[in-house]
């Protein structure tokens, strides 16, 4: 994977080795030049006795606007802030931005990586709190139109995406699972050998590196992506993070989300179809209900919903989807029904985990549930 | 029940029976379950039927002892032969009594199918089959430990999946049977994941030219050290369990210590009670998993972060102890196993009410960590 002199990810780059044999891409050099340029402009302003004006765009990927006629679905900025030295809080923000930028420059020059935490600890007396560092990093990313990992402020796990030359795979699809325990179950059942696929877990809320890696796989391999989460508010939030991106990283939506991701399950309606025993349906707590209601308020769940019906025969589980209105991509991936399913869950007042599906048979998940759901995706209109 | 440790070591523990858990193959574990059931049936069928009490090795601190290594440097916690009785006739323990049998039943089925199950899956199965007896994951976990204590076999032998959070990187070659050797110095900055399969770990061949084994508490620090390829400057192997160590990672460290007995094992943890607790788990084992603990204890030494390093970090990086930290400190201080110099460090934490993370050293630059470790090793400043 670590190869010199190659073209990758659409960048035409030549790689240079520095004295210690470390590789730095010219994409980094580009960023370094831009950092220098930015600093030069700031110094010019100061030398001529005027305050620099630093314009930072604002981003969000959803809002709670009840009319749902918002512009959140576009990736464009929603307004901007202009920082100057004329106001004290803005001065502070500029100061922090420059301090972090200095550290980032060093990281890029030496081709090393650090976490946000590490950066805080380099000057705890100046930064005073982790949140200050986090905001400065966000500001820098927006200012330079780049992602956090471009600044080397993220540990490349499992691999440094920029240095990947090529990926080869025989897989037919990618399966993203919420929990590590489900991942273990699939590994134990040799799922990947019997079904040609790649299984990934973010172990709960996926971090930036995992989401970036998933995006790389999607771009390189052009495979369908299915997502398997628990049927509870936590699971749905994770699903939304993979699919729509997170608010925190709203400025970086492009490289972190999986727009064609399909929701495999578990649906609240699955508890009936697959015969989950009543004892395994856990009651929703007050916290759960609040989270679900908040999720339902998000504008991206309010897009136009088609009418759909499903039928179930006793011998096979088949779902017929009929559309009375225009198909949107949300529906094809089952996200059109997310709203309905969430409301169903609230109504019933119960939630369940993936493991509850396996009470009758340990291999149910690998042998029946997942393959039948994936087959449906292929055959549904 | 407790003897002064000095006297015990003179007797070489000939009078104390060491309770331990075996690692069994599926058919052996099934056999033990069958024996328990047959015993129960035999007694019920006898002319004088009675339901005997289950004698489970007592997993309380009062039954834990320390074996202070006389000929070796390794000390470990083990559970002695004091039993706690779980009785069907006693209202308090009746349900616990039944729970043990229910878990054994399911484990038997799993073993027959030659499969493995996660503890969460076990919980749902039990919730479904016996809702009156099981209501929470914690109850299931405790009952599993009861079965371990009754049958004297490891949790893994019962068919319960063991996951591992451990990572290893550095000057080490690992060869699983029938596969090519993996070079842990070329695994990228994430290192090589340690498998949860204890049988596989047992049969893995290890080769190394390292001079030290360094256990790192946190993932982020592990990343830093591996990315900087510190193992090329200081010939060593880095291992992390990303926090509180799981059985597989401890097993791995233990195997390394027996394969390379001359390599000192050093631990790099945060200066707080939780960090020391993690170090102690590697070093002595834990009481909750007492029957398996002794197998994986190693002579781990504390290299950092320590009290005498506090002059290296800025004032702001010393933050107050959390309530949980104080609890852990109290618990550790009351343990008889803790050596004096560790006790002093803990007391300093409690007195000042402060703690510090390893990252605090980054104020000198992020490559300072390597120099710090190197200096300490060269000066032999580990306890």
XYZ file of C-alpha atoms in Angstrom:
764
model
C 0.000 0.000 0.000
C 2.837 2.392 0.801
C 4.308 2.908 -2.621
C 6.207 5.771 -4.137
C 5.477 7.193 -7.563
C 1.865 6.347 -8.117
C -1.384 8.008 -9.031
C -4.178 7.526 -6.561
C -7.604 8.826 -5.710
C -7.690 11.106 -8.694
C -4.724 13.168 -7.649
C -1.779 13.350 -9.980
C 0.940 13.328 -7.412
C 4.585 12.595 -7.332
C 5.848 11.504 -3.990
C 9.000 12.789 -2.494
C 11.033 11.115 0.146
C 12.500 13.345 2.756
C 15.702 12.633 4.554
C 14.294 10.109 6.971
C 12.603 8.136 4.255
C 9.124 9.363 5.107
C 6.761 10.030 2.275
C 4.945 13.324 1.911
C 2.522 13.893 -0.895
C 2.429 17.065 -2.866
C -1.180 17.434 -1.803
C 0.299 18.161 1.614
C 2.774 20.537 0.015
C -0.127 22.333 -1.578
C -1.777 22.745 1.798
C 1.481 23.914 3.330
C 1.808 26.531 0.630
C -1.708 27.692 1.270
C -1.037 27.929 4.978
C 2.026 30.041 4.232
C 0.019 32.213 1.889
C -2.723 32.726 4.444
C -0.198 33.676 7.102
C 1.484 36.087 4.721
C -1.811 37.842 4.077
C -2.494 38.158 7.797
C 0.950 39.614 8.395
C 0.520 42.020 5.486
C -2.709 43.277 6.994
C -1.129 43.735 10.386
C 1.944 45.449 8.929
C -0.304 47.973 7.253
C -2.157 48.626 10.470
C -5.471 47.026 9.576
C -7.279 44.062 11.005
C -7.315 40.879 8.960
C -10.769 39.708 7.951
C -11.126 35.961 8.170
C -14.304 34.609 6.727
C -15.557 31.277 8.066
C -18.533 29.606 6.459
C -21.241 27.993 8.519
C -22.423 24.506 7.749
C -25.154 22.250 8.939
C -26.556 19.037 7.581
C -29.975 19.185 9.200
C -32.231 21.592 11.049
C -35.431 21.372 13.025
C -37.431 23.565 10.669
C -40.966 22.149 10.769
C -41.695 23.234 7.207
C -38.874 21.100 5.855
C -38.343 23.614 3.092
C -34.824 24.229 4.273
C -31.653 24.106 2.247
C -29.952 21.532 4.410
C -29.890 18.947 1.693
C -27.427 20.981 -0.289
C -23.835 20.873 0.813
C -23.382 24.610 0.421
C -22.587 26.801 3.362
C -25.466 28.389 5.170
C -24.109 31.793 5.946
C -20.735 32.932 7.109
C -18.975 34.644 9.971
C -16.294 37.242 9.525
C -13.659 37.337 12.231
C -11.693 40.490 12.861
C -9.413 41.786 15.578
C -11.898 44.450 16.483
C -13.832 42.287 18.881
C -12.364 40.480 21.851
C -14.024 37.037 21.460
C -13.141 37.004 17.761
C -9.573 37.966 18.535
C -9.380 35.007 20.852
C -10.770 32.741 18.187
C -8.204 33.980 15.661
C -5.444 33.524 18.206
C -6.422 29.901 18.835
C -6.774 29.264 15.120
C -3.240 30.491 14.492
C -1.776 28.480 17.346
C -3.354 25.256 16.126
C -2.350 26.116 12.567
C 1.251 26.304 13.691
C 1.059 22.813 15.139
C -0.712 21.509 12.035
C 2.029 22.967 9.865
C 4.623 21.075 11.848
C 2.630 17.848 11.597
C 2.383 18.213 7.833
C 6.039 19.070 7.423
C 7.110 16.025 9.406
C 4.335 13.812 8.046
C 3.130 12.824 11.455
C -0.329 12.495 12.911
C -1.809 13.662 16.173
C -5.220 13.477 17.755
C -7.194 16.539 18.847
C -6.383 15.590 22.401
C -2.676 15.528 21.747
C -2.860 19.043 20.360
C -4.640 20.293 23.462
C -1.890 18.900 25.643
C 0.829 20.684 23.732
C -0.268 24.025 25.171
C -2.820 23.384 27.885
C -2.307 26.791 29.458
C -3.098 28.554 26.206
C -5.930 26.345 25.027
C -7.591 25.961 28.407
C -10.117 23.394 27.158
C -10.460 20.668 24.552
C -13.489 22.376 23.009
C -11.329 25.365 22.102
C -8.990 23.126 20.120
C -11.923 21.372 18.484
C -13.390 24.620 17.273
C -10.069 25.892 15.975
C -9.639 22.711 13.964
C -13.138 23.097 12.545
C -12.370 26.694 11.586
C -9.144 25.683 9.848
C -10.895 22.929 7.901
C -13.555 25.314 6.679
C -11.052 28.020 5.880
C -8.841 25.759 3.811
C -11.664 23.678 2.329
C -10.219 20.458 3.580
C -10.920 17.612 5.946
C -9.478 16.964 9.358
C -7.393 14.089 8.110
C -5.808 16.387 5.494
C -4.414 18.323 8.435
C -3.052 15.086 9.865
C -5.274 15.562 12.895
C -6.665 12.065 12.896
C -5.014 8.731 13.253
C -5.204 6.809 10.019
C -7.157 3.716 10.896
C -7.160 1.169 9.488
C -5.015 2.648 6.819
C -3.899 6.034 5.557
C -6.517 6.600 2.905
C -4.433 9.009 0.872
C -1.656 6.512 0.467
C -3.836 3.726 -0.831
C -2.893 2.973 -4.380
C -5.395 0.349 -5.262
C -7.976 -1.914 -3.721
C -8.854 -5.293 -5.134
C -11.896 -7.192 -4.011
C -14.180 -10.007 -5.043
C -16.948 -8.740 -2.821
C -20.421 -8.102 -4.116
C -21.487 -5.762 -1.354
C -20.385 -4.022 1.825
C -22.145 -4.651 5.127
C -21.784 -2.077 7.886
C -22.764 -3.277 11.349
C -23.222 -1.107 14.402
C -21.823 -3.364 17.078
C -18.623 -5.257 17.492
C -20.515 -8.210 18.968
C -22.517 -8.611 15.764
C -19.270 -8.361 13.834
C -17.914 -11.200 15.975
C -21.011 -13.265 15.366
C -20.587 -12.895 11.607
C -16.879 -13.653 11.849
C -17.611 -16.736 13.934
C -20.108 -17.878 11.306
C -17.571 -17.311 8.506
C -20.073 -14.978 6.911
C -17.624 -13.358 4.516
C -16.497 -16.651 3.115
C -19.999 -17.936 2.417
C -21.304 -14.604 1.158
C -18.998 -12.501 -0.950
C -18.885 -9.326 1.021
C -16.887 -6.958 3.193
C -18.045 -6.420 6.764
C -17.135 -3.249 8.659
C -17.987 -2.100 12.143
C -17.495 1.343 13.603
C -18.050 -0.110 17.087
C -20.876 2.275 17.889
C -20.662 5.838 16.630
C -18.237 5.674 13.716
C -15.197 7.890 13.956
C -13.879 10.034 11.146
C -11.282 7.502 10.043
C -13.819 4.703 9.752
C -16.243 6.849 7.778
C -13.481 8.032 5.514
C -12.362 4.458 4.920
C -15.896 3.366 4.110
C -16.158 6.202 1.631
C -12.913 5.074 0.036
C -14.258 1.553 -0.373
C -17.450 2.859 -1.930
C -15.605 5.104 -4.360
C -13.039 2.541 -5.375
C -15.164 -0.567 -5.518
C -18.547 0.880 -6.484
C -20.375 -1.670 -4.366
C -23.790 -1.393 -2.691
C -23.616 -0.686 1.037
C -26.044 -2.139 3.575
C -26.325 -1.005 7.185
C -27.402 -3.179 10.097
C -28.182 -1.461 13.383
C -30.184 -2.206 16.505
C -33.821 -1.237 16.490
C -33.414 1.539 19.056
C -32.805 5.309 19.016
C -29.079 4.844 19.429
C -28.961 2.562 16.394
C -30.994 4.972 14.297
C -28.716 7.857 15.158
C -25.727 5.822 14.054
C -27.559 4.949 10.834
C -28.219 8.658 10.250
C -24.567 9.479 10.895
C -23.367 7.054 8.259
C -25.978 8.129 5.770
C -26.395 11.863 6.281
C -23.188 12.756 8.108
C -22.866 14.294 11.533
C -23.582 17.875 12.512
C -20.112 18.240 13.994
C -18.475 17.459 10.710
C -21.112 19.136 8.566
C -18.454 21.061 6.681
C -16.927 17.840 5.527
C -20.009 15.991 4.356
C -18.698 15.062 0.949
C -15.928 12.770 2.034
C -17.586 11.285 5.066
C -21.069 10.181 4.206
C -22.449 7.229 2.290
C -25.324 8.697 0.312
C -26.488 5.459 -1.255
C -26.335 3.413 1.868
C -29.290 1.064 2.292
C -30.919 0.413 5.625
C -30.989 -3.357 6.024
C -32.525 -3.490 9.450
C -33.546 -4.018 12.064
C -36.973 -2.503 11.378
C -39.531 -2.311 14.186
C -41.805 -4.315 11.909
C -39.197 -7.104 11.841
C -40.071 -8.080 15.385
C -43.354 -9.480 14.137
C -42.179 -10.882 10.848
C -39.269 -12.730 12.420
C -41.053 -13.791 15.556
C -39.045 -12.051 18.236
C -40.301 -13.250 21.630
C -42.072 -10.627 23.717
C -39.532 -10.851 26.527
C -36.793 -9.700 24.199
C -38.613 -6.500 23.358
C -37.291 -3.975 25.845
C -39.369 -0.971 26.842
C -38.387 2.476 25.580
C -37.090 4.715 28.333
C -37.999 8.380 28.610
C -34.589 9.231 27.216
C -35.230 6.906 24.251
C -38.534 8.606 23.504
C -36.979 12.055 23.600
C -34.182 11.025 21.273
C -36.603 9.476 18.810
C -38.778 12.565 18.801
C -35.746 14.760 18.222
C -34.657 12.509 15.380
C -38.108 12.780 13.801
C -37.817 16.566 13.818
C -34.782 16.502 11.587
C -35.574 17.926 8.199
C -34.048 15.111 6.189
C -36.683 12.725 7.448
C -39.495 14.892 6.231
C -38.957 14.493 2.537
C -41.837 13.308 0.515
C -43.013 9.863 1.522
C -44.511 7.406 -0.927
C -47.346 5.137 0.005
C -46.092 1.641 0.395
C -47.589 -1.643 1.323
C -46.088 -4.913 2.246
C -47.330 -8.417 1.987
C -46.115 -11.437 3.764
C -46.673 -15.001 2.723
C -46.143 -17.853 5.113
C -43.549 -19.642 3.065
C -41.343 -16.779 2.168
C -40.913 -13.300 3.439
C -41.509 -11.071 0.505
C -41.999 -7.395 0.622
C -43.761 -5.715 -2.257
C -43.234 -2.052 -2.477
C -45.631 -0.007 -4.549
C -45.170 3.626 -5.188
C -47.955 6.144 -5.602
C -45.603 9.002 -6.077
C -42.213 9.635 -7.544
C -39.466 7.430 -6.349
C -36.811 9.322 -4.538
C -33.480 7.786 -3.716
C -34.478 7.799 -0.066
C -37.118 5.173 -0.767
C -34.951 2.850 -2.757
C -32.716 2.508 0.222
C -35.496 2.118 2.760
C -34.848 5.541 4.198
C -38.233 6.622 2.958
C -39.748 4.325 5.525
C -37.446 5.447 8.330
C -39.938 8.015 9.459
C -42.798 5.554 9.468
C -40.787 2.922 11.281
C -39.654 5.406 13.913
C -43.255 6.392 14.526
C -44.204 2.723 14.766
C -41.510 2.205 17.347
C -42.753 5.124 19.426
C -46.273 3.832 19.205
C -45.379 0.368 20.360
C -43.060 1.675 23.042
C -40.511 -1.107 22.608
C -37.068 -1.532 21.128
C -34.874 -4.564 20.457
C -31.309 -5.459 19.625
C -30.026 -7.505 16.724
C -29.177 -10.385 19.043
C -32.860 -10.778 19.855
C -33.389 -12.078 16.330
C -31.068 -15.004 17.029
C -32.799 -16.483 20.068
C -34.258 -19.343 18.111
C -31.116 -20.123 16.211
C -27.631 -18.711 16.520
C -27.037 -18.852 12.807
C -30.307 -17.097 11.980
C -28.613 -13.779 11.331
C -26.025 -15.171 8.923
C -28.119 -17.797 7.215
C -31.572 -16.279 6.989
C -32.017 -12.653 7.993
C -29.190 -10.918 6.179
C -29.204 -12.956 2.960
C -32.987 -12.690 2.557
C -32.937 -8.948 3.082
C -30.141 -8.445 0.624
C -31.892 -10.606 -1.924
C -34.953 -8.386 -1.587
C -32.905 -5.309 -2.376
C -31.846 -6.897 -5.609
C -35.300 -7.981 -6.681
C -37.493 -5.126 -5.463
C -38.670 -2.720 -8.189
C -8.563 -17.645 57.067
C -5.796 -15.317 56.149
C -2.280 -16.149 57.101
C 0.488 -13.637 57.234
C 2.050 -13.802 53.826
C 5.536 -14.282 55.168
C 4.611 -17.465 56.959
C 2.724 -18.799 53.960
C 5.602 -18.447 51.625
C 7.810 -20.407 53.990
C 5.419 -23.294 53.765
C 5.517 -23.070 50.014
C 1.771 -23.187 50.074
C 1.687 -26.880 50.646
C -1.332 -26.503 52.854
C -3.237 -24.122 50.675
C -5.067 -25.555 47.797
C -4.857 -23.512 44.672
C -8.158 -23.176 42.861
C -7.839 -22.691 39.191
C -9.819 -23.027 35.994
C -8.842 -25.348 33.220
C -8.973 -24.605 29.535
C -10.995 -27.468 28.127
C -11.959 -28.763 24.741
C -15.700 -28.781 23.991
C -16.209 -32.466 24.706
C -14.357 -32.164 27.998
C -16.513 -29.240 29.082
C -19.634 -31.140 28.103
C -18.419 -34.071 30.142
C -18.110 -31.922 33.243
C -21.628 -30.604 32.755
C -22.923 -34.124 32.338
C -21.184 -35.186 35.536
C -22.824 -32.368 37.482
C -26.250 -33.285 36.175
C -25.753 -36.987 36.840
C -24.663 -36.202 40.364
C -27.781 -34.204 40.983
C -30.002 -36.949 39.568
C -28.213 -39.626 41.525
C -28.789 -37.854 44.783
C -32.418 -37.142 43.954
C -32.914 -40.795 43.161
C -31.244 -42.092 46.268
C -33.175 -43.514 49.200
C -32.471 -40.340 51.069
C -33.091 -37.688 48.465
C -31.920 -34.175 49.067
C -30.892 -31.288 46.993
C -27.349 -30.529 47.815
C -25.943 -27.114 47.955
C -23.769 -25.874 45.188
C -20.332 -25.225 46.428
C -18.913 -22.394 44.436
C -15.483 -21.034 44.998
C -15.955 -17.847 46.921
C -15.131 -14.911 44.676
C -14.831 -12.407 47.427
C -11.782 -10.602 48.571
C -11.748 -12.578 51.808
C -11.002 -15.691 49.833
C -8.317 -14.179 47.713
C -4.744 -14.726 48.612
C -1.504 -13.627 47.218
C 1.149 -15.955 46.153
C 4.306 -14.017 46.615
C 6.743 -15.610 44.260
C 9.617 -17.032 46.229
C 11.706 -18.375 43.419
C 10.290 -16.086 40.781
C 9.346 -12.429 40.676
C 5.787 -13.139 39.798
C 3.072 -12.667 42.354
C -0.496 -13.419 41.664
C -3.922 -13.452 43.208
C -5.582 -16.753 43.512
C -8.719 -17.970 45.137
C -8.442 -20.476 47.872
C -10.822 -23.188 48.811
C -13.377 -21.260 50.749
C -16.759 -21.992 49.324
C -19.944 -20.096 49.231
C -23.044 -22.147 49.276
C -25.828 -21.621 46.843
C -28.825 -23.453 48.128
C -32.243 -24.126 46.701
C -33.775 -24.062 50.137
C -32.400 -20.683 51.020
C -34.727 -18.002 49.752
C -31.923 -15.623 48.924
C -29.866 -17.984 46.863
C -32.600 -20.171 45.393
C -32.800 -18.255 42.157
C -29.045 -18.125 41.842
C -29.051 -21.891 42.248
C -31.450 -22.352 39.362
C -29.680 -19.811 37.190
C -26.494 -21.859 37.279
C -28.297 -24.884 35.857
C -30.019 -22.835 33.160
C -26.729 -21.427 31.956
C -25.130 -24.853 31.952
C -28.008 -26.147 29.850
C -27.516 -23.531 27.163
C -23.752 -23.837 27.178
C -24.142 -27.574 26.698
C -26.289 -27.006 23.616
C -23.838 -24.475 22.218
C -20.937 -26.845 22.728
C -22.864 -29.652 21.021
C -23.381 -27.443 17.997
C -19.662 -26.641 18.097
C -20.482 -22.965 18.027
C -19.674 -19.978 20.137
C -21.982 -17.421 21.666
C -21.464 -13.840 22.865
C -22.569 -12.920 26.378
C -25.217 -10.648 24.910
C -26.678 -13.468 22.828
C -26.637 -15.647 25.928
C -28.599 -12.972 27.751
C -31.315 -12.901 25.093
C -31.596 -16.667 24.955
C -31.982 -16.832 28.713
C -34.399 -13.915 28.709
C -36.481 -15.764 26.176
C -36.356 -19.222 27.791
C -36.370 -18.298 31.448
C -37.646 -14.761 31.902
C -38.384 -15.349 35.583
C -34.785 -15.958 36.417
C -32.854 -13.550 34.259
C -33.543 -9.871 33.981
C -30.211 -8.241 33.290
C -26.897 -8.751 31.559
C -25.075 -8.451 34.888
C -26.964 -11.407 36.303
C -26.005 -13.464 33.286
C -22.334 -12.505 33.605
C -22.299 -13.357 37.290
C -23.968 -16.680 36.688
C -21.407 -17.493 34.025
C -18.685 -16.888 36.592
C -20.595 -19.163 38.971
C -20.533 -21.918 36.377
C -16.814 -21.315 35.874
C -16.370 -21.640 39.626
C -18.479 -24.813 39.807
C -17.040 -26.676 36.854
C -13.568 -25.226 37.298
C -13.184 -24.492 33.640
C -12.550 -21.244 31.825
C -15.328 -19.117 30.368
C -13.902 -19.700 26.946
C -14.233 -23.473 27.422
C -17.971 -23.057 27.957
C -18.362 -21.785 24.402
C -18.552 -18.111 25.215
C -16.849 -15.973 22.635
C -13.884 -14.075 23.804
C -13.105 -10.899 22.000
C -9.858 -9.138 22.246
C -9.148 -5.452 22.179
C -5.434 -5.973 22.182
C -2.963 -4.697 19.619
C 0.713 -5.485 19.251
C 3.444 -3.810 17.216
C 7.208 -3.922 17.182
C 10.068 -6.308 16.846
C 8.092 -9.516 16.913
C 7.257 -12.265 14.473
C 4.058 -14.209 15.058
C 3.338 -17.449 13.299
C -0.013 -19.161 13.612
C -0.035 -22.860 12.807
C -0.206 -23.405 9.082
C 0.231 -19.763 8.177
C 3.054 -17.430 7.266
C 4.824 -15.455 9.927
C 3.532 -11.928 10.484
C 6.056 -9.166 11.075
C 4.604 -6.858 13.719
C 6.887 -4.018 12.740
C 5.242 -3.605 9.361
C 1.621 -3.621 10.415
C 1.107 0.090 9.979
C 0.393 2.431 12.832
C -2.567 0.394 14.034
C -0.455 -2.628 14.861
C -1.581 -6.224 14.647
C -4.840 -7.229 16.322
C -4.521 -9.932 18.986
C -7.047 -12.693 18.443
C -9.555 -13.658 21.110
C -9.050 -17.341 20.408
C -7.003 -18.594 23.358
C -6.237 -21.939 21.749
C -4.799 -20.178 18.736
C -2.716 -17.889 20.943
C -1.397 -20.890 22.776
C -0.182 -22.429 19.541
C 1.298 -19.293 18.027
C 5.048 -19.322 17.585
C 6.827 -16.148 18.628
C 10.219 -14.857 17.573
C 11.784 -11.609 18.662
C 15.005 -9.682 19.017
C 13.469 -7.065 21.277
C 15.002 -6.099 24.598
C 11.828 -4.851 26.277
C 8.099 -5.436 26.295
C 6.184 -2.223 26.819
C 2.514 -2.271 27.762
C 0.712 0.947 26.885
C -2.580 1.824 28.548
C -4.115 3.982 25.840
C -4.709 3.485 22.159
C -3.712 7.015 21.238
C -0.325 6.677 22.923
C 0.206 3.310 21.280
C -0.506 4.937 17.931
C 1.956 7.715 18.559
C 4.754 5.345 19.554
C 4.135 2.977 16.662
C 3.844 5.767 14.115
C 7.174 7.131 15.260
C 8.559 3.627 14.952
C 10.076 3.927 18.377
C 10.668 0.182 18.390
C 13.492 0.768 15.932
C 15.275 3.153 18.284
C 14.560 1.164 21.428
C 14.303 -2.501 20.442
C 10.964 -3.429 21.932
C 7.448 -4.692 21.433
C 4.452 -2.465 22.192
C 1.197 -3.959 23.428
C -2.036 -2.214 24.298
C -5.385 -3.473 25.532
C -6.877 -0.018 24.981
C -7.769 0.337 28.623
C -8.709 -2.382 31.060
C -7.095 -5.576 29.749
C -9.142 -8.483 28.488
C -8.176 -12.098 29.057
C -6.763 -12.622 25.580
C -4.373 -9.669 25.795
C -3.191 -10.751 29.219
C -2.756 -14.259 27.935
C -0.672 -12.863 25.082
C 1.556 -10.878 27.429
C 1.933 -13.907 29.644
C 2.948 -16.074 26.709
C 5.503 -13.498 25.694
C 6.900 -13.457 29.213
C 7.329 -17.222 29.266
C 8.737 -17.358 25.746
C 11.174 -14.514 26.415
C 11.841 -14.733 30.150
C 14.698 -12.246 30.094
C 12.713 -9.355 28.711
C 11.554 -6.837 31.314
C 7.890 -5.953 30.979
C 7.293 -2.235 31.465
C 3.976 -0.438 31.738
C 3.202 3.077 30.549
C -0.006 4.273 32.190
C -1.616 7.547 33.195
C -0.779 8.874 36.619
C -4.133 8.114 38.194
C -5.654 5.285 40.243
C -7.327 3.787 37.158
C -3.986 3.569 35.376
C -2.411 1.835 38.340
C -5.389 -0.519 38.535
C -4.766 -1.502 34.926
C -1.120 -2.129 35.665
C -2.079 -4.268 38.657
C -4.462 -6.337 36.565
C -1.630 -7.256 34.232
C 0.609 -7.840 37.203
C -1.562 -9.837 39.587
C -4.796 -10.723 37.900
C -8.261 -9.842 39.063
C -10.516 -11.220 41.762
C -13.673 -11.345 39.666
C -11.992 -13.682 37.241
C -9.998 -15.205 40.051
C -9.917 -18.734 38.823
C -8.333 -17.745 35.552
C -6.214 -14.920 36.895
C -3.132 -16.728 38.014
C -2.430 -18.110 34.620
C -1.837 -14.722 33.099
C -0.042 -12.761 35.776
C 3.328 -11.320 34.808
C 6.036 -9.380 36.491
C 5.179 -5.944 35.163
C 7.143 -2.897 36.223
C 5.866 0.651 36.326
C 7.890 2.950 34.112
C 5.581 5.932 33.936
C 3.815 8.222 34.402
C 5.015 8.501 37.992
C 5.161 10.975 40.832
C 8.729 11.992 40.141
C 7.761 12.950 36.578
C 5.343 15.605 37.725
C 8.012 18.276 37.429
C 8.061 17.612 33.697
C 4.474 18.620 33.089
C 2.805 22.016 33.286
C 0.526 22.955 36.147
C -2.581 23.008 33.957
C -2.183 19.375 33.060
C -2.652 18.298 36.651
C -6.394 17.902 36.926
C -8.517 16.937 39.931
C -9.331 13.332 40.677
C -12.807 12.182 39.720
C -15.005 10.502 42.361
C -14.486 7.176 40.581
C -10.723 7.624 40.895
C -11.001 8.087 44.638
C -13.023 4.900 44.899
C -10.464 2.934 42.928
C -7.670 4.403 45.032
C -9.375 3.360 48.232
C -9.926 -0.128 46.950
C -6.318 -0.511 45.828
C -4.908 0.904 49.048
C -6.870 -1.585 51.097
C -5.541 -4.488 49.085
C -2.797 -6.422 50.763
C -1.076 -7.153 47.530
C 0.077 -3.638 46.786
C 3.775 -3.052 47.251
C 4.981 -0.084 49.263
C 6.303 2.101 46.507
C 3.002 1.776 44.619
C 1.232 2.592 47.837
C 3.272 5.776 48.153
C 2.372 6.850 44.641
C -1.321 6.271 45.305
C -1.142 8.190 48.544
C 0.434 11.103 46.722
C -2.445 11.101 44.234
C -5.013 11.036 46.998
C -3.286 13.672 49.104
C -2.845 16.151 46.281
C -6.214 15.160 44.840
C -4.706 15.308 41.368
C -4.066 13.121 38.365
C -2.273 13.515 35.045
C -2.394 11.871 31.638
C 0.617 10.774 29.651
C -0.288 13.238 26.905
C 0.706 16.000 29.313
C 4.288 15.291 28.240
C 3.451 16.590 24.778
C 3.967 20.129 26.005
C 7.607 19.480 25.201
C 6.720 18.440 21.673
C 5.169 15.224 20.509
C 8.457 13.472 19.989
C 9.305 13.979 23.649
C 7.551 10.765 24.626
C 10.172 8.656 22.897
C 12.995 10.470 24.666
C 11.189 10.135 27.979
C 10.817 6.379 27.643
C 14.373 5.987 26.413
C 15.803 7.947 29.317
C 13.848 6.007 31.880
C 14.870 2.680 30.430
C 18.523 3.593 30.245
C 18.483 4.857 33.805
C 16.575 1.800 34.961
C 13.967 3.970 36.617
C 11.089 1.562 36.821
C 9.516 0.045 39.897
